Amino acid sequence: MARWVAFLRGVNVGGHGKLAMKPLCASMQAQGFTNATSYIQSGNLVFDHTSESANDVATALKTLIKAQADFAPETLVLPAQILAKILADCPFRTPDIDPKTLHFLLLAEPPTSPDLTKIETLRAPDEAFEITDHAAYLLAPSGIGRSKLMAASERLLGVPTTTRNLRTIEAVLSLSRA
């Protein structure tokens, strides 16, 4: 049985995509997802599943959510060990970093032709940005809401993303190891 993490995009954000996590985890348990748990209410899930395919797990999860909540959020599913690699590979993580300023743009697939010129143009002087196969990392000390780069990041990367801050990534990874 494989250990998985799932990140649901746009769930319980700004009054949209309302989805209660506790009932979702109970429904997951009834549908073959085991040890299902969540971190906060913004669609961060950890569970075990017999499938070895992230796409199959994502499809099953989206189908379950659609049946329960009548909408199907974009769902990024990763093996827990890939999330560990994403965190370990973060170039901006230091002991004194404010976790609210370090953001992980989790990628649905490796970007094949990101617009690096435009990314550099939009990057503020105090920001740092790096792209890997599984994530793009944005250090935004002035805040993610002020970042012009963040606002355009998905379009410039050319692949679907969902974003979480350092604290959330660490917490989800910790849950996956429990």
Short mmCIF file of C-alpha atoms in Angstrom, two decimals:
data_model
loop_
_atom_site.label_atom_id
_atom_site.label_comp_id
_atom_site.label_asym_id
_atom_site.label_seq_id
_atom_site.Cartn_x
_atom_site.Cartn_y
_atom_site.Cartn_z
CA MET A 1 0.00 0.00 0.00
CA ALA A 2 1.39 3.39 -1.00
CA ARG A 3 1.37 6.56 1.13
CA TRP A 4 -0.01 9.56 -0.78
CA VAL A 5 -0.52 13.27 -0.27
CA ALA A 6 -3.15 15.26 -2.15
CA PHE A 7 -3.53 18.99 -2.55
CA LEU A 8 -6.95 20.24 -3.62
CA ARG A 9 -6.90 23.56 -5.41
CA GLY A 10 -9.25 26.36 -4.40
CA VAL A 11 -10.99 24.49 -1.59
CA ASN A 12 -12.46 26.56 1.26
CA VAL A 13 -10.75 29.71 0.00
CA GLY A 14 -12.64 32.99 0.11
CA GLY A 15 -16.00 31.29 0.63
CA HIS A 16 -15.67 29.24 -2.55
CA GLY A 17 -15.26 25.51 -3.05
CA LYS A 18 -16.69 24.64 0.34
CA LEU A 19 -15.71 21.15 1.38
CA ALA A 20 -15.59 19.88 4.96
CA MET A 21 -12.43 17.85 5.47
CA LYS A 22 -13.60 15.56 8.29
CA PRO A 23 -16.59 14.16 6.33
CA LEU A 24 -14.38 13.91 3.23
CA CYS A 25 -11.85 11.79 5.12
CA ALA A 26 -14.68 9.57 6.40
CA SER A 27 -15.96 9.13 2.83
CA MET A 28 -12.45 8.35 1.66
CA GLN A 29 -12.18 5.61 4.28
CA ALA A 30 -15.40 4.06 2.97
CA GLN A 31 -14.07 4.11 -0.61
CA GLY A 32 -10.77 2.30 -0.17
CA PHE A 33 -8.54 5.16 0.94
CA THR A 34 -7.10 4.19 4.33
CA ASN A 35 -5.62 6.24 7.17
CA ALA A 36 -7.12 9.37 5.58
CA THR A 37 -6.46 12.61 7.43
CA SER A 38 -6.30 16.30 6.58
CA TYR A 39 -4.33 19.35 7.59
CA ILE A 40 -6.36 22.54 8.05
CA GLN A 41 -9.41 23.15 5.86
CA SER A 42 -7.73 24.14 2.59
CA GLY A 43 -7.55 20.72 0.96
CA ASN A 44 -4.38 19.06 2.23
CA LEU A 45 -4.85 15.30 2.53
CA VAL A 46 -2.71 12.34 3.54
CA PHE A 47 -3.81 8.74 3.01
CA ASP A 48 -2.85 5.25 1.92
CA HIS A 49 -4.15 3.63 -1.27
CA THR A 50 -3.47 0.37 -3.07
CA SER A 51 -2.98 2.03 -6.46
CA GLU A 52 0.54 2.80 -7.60
CA SER A 53 -0.67 5.44 -10.09
CA ALA A 54 -0.98 9.08 -9.01
CA ASN A 55 -3.38 9.72 -11.90
CA ASP A 56 -5.64 6.85 -10.85
CA VAL A 57 -5.65 8.02 -7.24
CA ALA A 58 -6.39 11.62 -8.30
CA THR A 59 -9.26 10.46 -10.52
CA ALA A 60 -10.75 8.35 -7.73
CA LEU A 61 -10.47 11.25 -5.27
CA LYS A 62 -12.01 13.77 -7.68
CA THR A 63 -14.89 11.38 -8.40
CA LEU A 64 -15.51 10.96 -4.68
CA ILE A 65 -15.47 14.72 -4.08
CA LYS A 66 -17.78 15.34 -7.05
CA ALA A 67 -20.29 12.85 -5.62
CA GLN A 68 -20.08 14.39 -2.14
CA ALA A 69 -19.79 18.12 -2.88
CA ASP A 70 -21.03 18.51 -6.47
CA PHE A 71 -17.78 20.02 -7.71
CA ALA A 72 -14.41 18.53 -8.58
CA PRO A 73 -11.42 20.68 -7.63
CA GLU A 74 -8.14 20.34 -9.43
CA THR A 75 -6.33 17.66 -7.47
CA LEU A 76 -2.58 17.15 -7.30
CA VAL A 77 -1.61 13.75 -5.89
CA LEU A 78 1.99 12.87 -5.05
CA PRO A 79 3.70 9.95 -3.35
CA ALA A 80 4.71 11.11 0.13
CA GLN A 81 8.39 10.53 -0.70
CA ILE A 82 8.14 13.04 -3.57
CA LEU A 83 6.81 15.66 -1.14
CA ALA A 84 9.82 14.91 1.08
CA LYS A 85 12.10 15.48 -1.93
CA ILE A 86 10.33 18.75 -2.78
CA LEU A 87 10.96 20.01 0.75
CA ALA A 88 14.56 18.75 0.83
CA ASP A 89 15.33 20.38 -2.53
CA CYS A 90 14.04 23.81 -1.49
CA PRO A 91 16.92 26.24 -2.08
CA PHE A 92 15.56 29.01 0.16
CA ARG A 93 14.78 27.09 3.35
CA THR A 94 16.91 28.29 6.24
CA PRO A 95 16.39 28.06 10.02
CA ASP A 96 15.56 31.78 10.27
CA ILE A 97 13.12 31.94 7.32
CA ASP A 98 9.62 33.26 7.97
CA PRO A 99 7.50 30.29 6.82
CA LYS A 100 4.76 32.63 5.57
CA THR A 101 7.14 34.08 2.95
CA LEU A 102 8.32 30.82 1.39
CA HIS A 103 5.89 29.29 -1.10
CA PHE A 104 5.89 25.98 -2.93
CA LEU A 105 4.15 25.99 -6.30
CA LEU A 106 3.46 22.29 -6.68
CA LEU A 107 3.53 21.31 -10.35
CA ALA A 108 1.16 18.90 -12.06
CA GLU A 109 4.01 18.01 -14.42
CA PRO A 110 7.52 19.27 -15.16
CA PRO A 111 7.43 22.56 -17.07
CA THR A 112 8.82 22.11 -20.57
CA SER A 113 9.10 25.72 -21.67
CA PRO A 114 8.64 28.22 -18.84
CA ASP A 115 8.90 31.86 -19.84
CA LEU A 116 12.13 32.57 -17.94
CA THR A 117 12.51 36.06 -19.38
CA LYS A 118 9.07 37.17 -18.19
CA ILE A 119 9.60 35.43 -14.84
CA GLU A 120 12.76 37.45 -14.30
CA THR A 121 11.01 40.65 -15.42
CA LEU A 122 8.17 40.18 -12.91
CA ARG A 123 10.37 39.03 -10.03
CA ALA A 124 10.63 41.80 -7.42
CA PRO A 125 14.14 42.70 -6.21
CA ASP A 126 13.52 41.05 -2.83
CA GLU A 127 12.06 37.86 -4.35
CA ALA A 128 13.80 34.64 -5.27
CA PHE A 129 12.39 32.01 -7.64
CA GLU A 130 13.61 28.59 -8.71
CA ILE A 131 12.01 25.85 -10.81
CA THR A 132 12.48 22.07 -10.50
CA ASP A 133 10.58 19.14 -11.97
CA HIS A 134 8.08 18.88 -9.11
CA ALA A 135 7.89 22.41 -7.73
CA ALA A 136 8.74 26.03 -8.21
CA TYR A 137 9.89 27.84 -5.09
CA LEU A 138 9.01 31.48 -4.44
CA LEU A 139 10.53 33.45 -1.60
CA ALA A 140 8.38 36.58 -1.30
CA PRO A 141 9.40 38.58 1.80
CA SER A 142 6.99 41.42 0.96
CA GLY A 143 4.07 38.98 0.80
CA ILE A 144 2.55 36.71 -1.78
CA GLY A 145 -0.36 39.11 -2.30
CA ARG A 146 2.01 41.79 -3.55
CA SER A 147 3.97 39.51 -5.84
CA LYS A 148 3.45 40.20 -9.54
CA LEU A 149 5.36 37.01 -10.25
CA MET A 150 2.98 34.93 -8.13
CA ALA A 151 -0.03 36.37 -9.91
CA ALA A 152 1.33 35.23 -13.30
CA SER A 153 3.27 32.14 -12.22
CA GLU A 154 1.00 29.42 -13.57
CA ARG A 155 0.77 31.04 -16.99
CA LEU A 156 4.54 31.62 -17.09
CA LEU A 157 5.34 28.08 -15.99
CA GLY A 158 2.93 26.64 -18.54
CA VAL A 159 1.61 23.89 -16.25
CA PRO A 160 -1.15 23.66 -13.62
CA THR A 161 0.01 24.48 -10.09
CA THR A 162 -1.30 24.69 -6.56
CA THR A 163 0.53 26.71 -3.94
CA ARG A 164 1.25 26.07 -0.27
CA ASN A 165 3.55 27.82 2.19
CA LEU A 166 6.44 26.23 4.05
CA ARG A 167 4.46 25.62 7.22
CA THR A 168 1.78 23.67 5.32
CA ILE A 169 4.31 21.57 3.39
CA GLU A 170 6.13 20.68 6.63
CA ALA A 171 2.87 19.82 8.41
CA VAL A 172 1.56 17.63 5.58
CA LEU A 173 4.89 15.84 5.35
CA SER A 174 4.85 15.27 9.11
CA LEU A 175 1.33 13.78 8.86
CA SER A 176 2.51 11.50 6.07
CA ARG A 177 5.18 10.09 8.38
CA ALA A 178 2.80 9.45 11.29
#
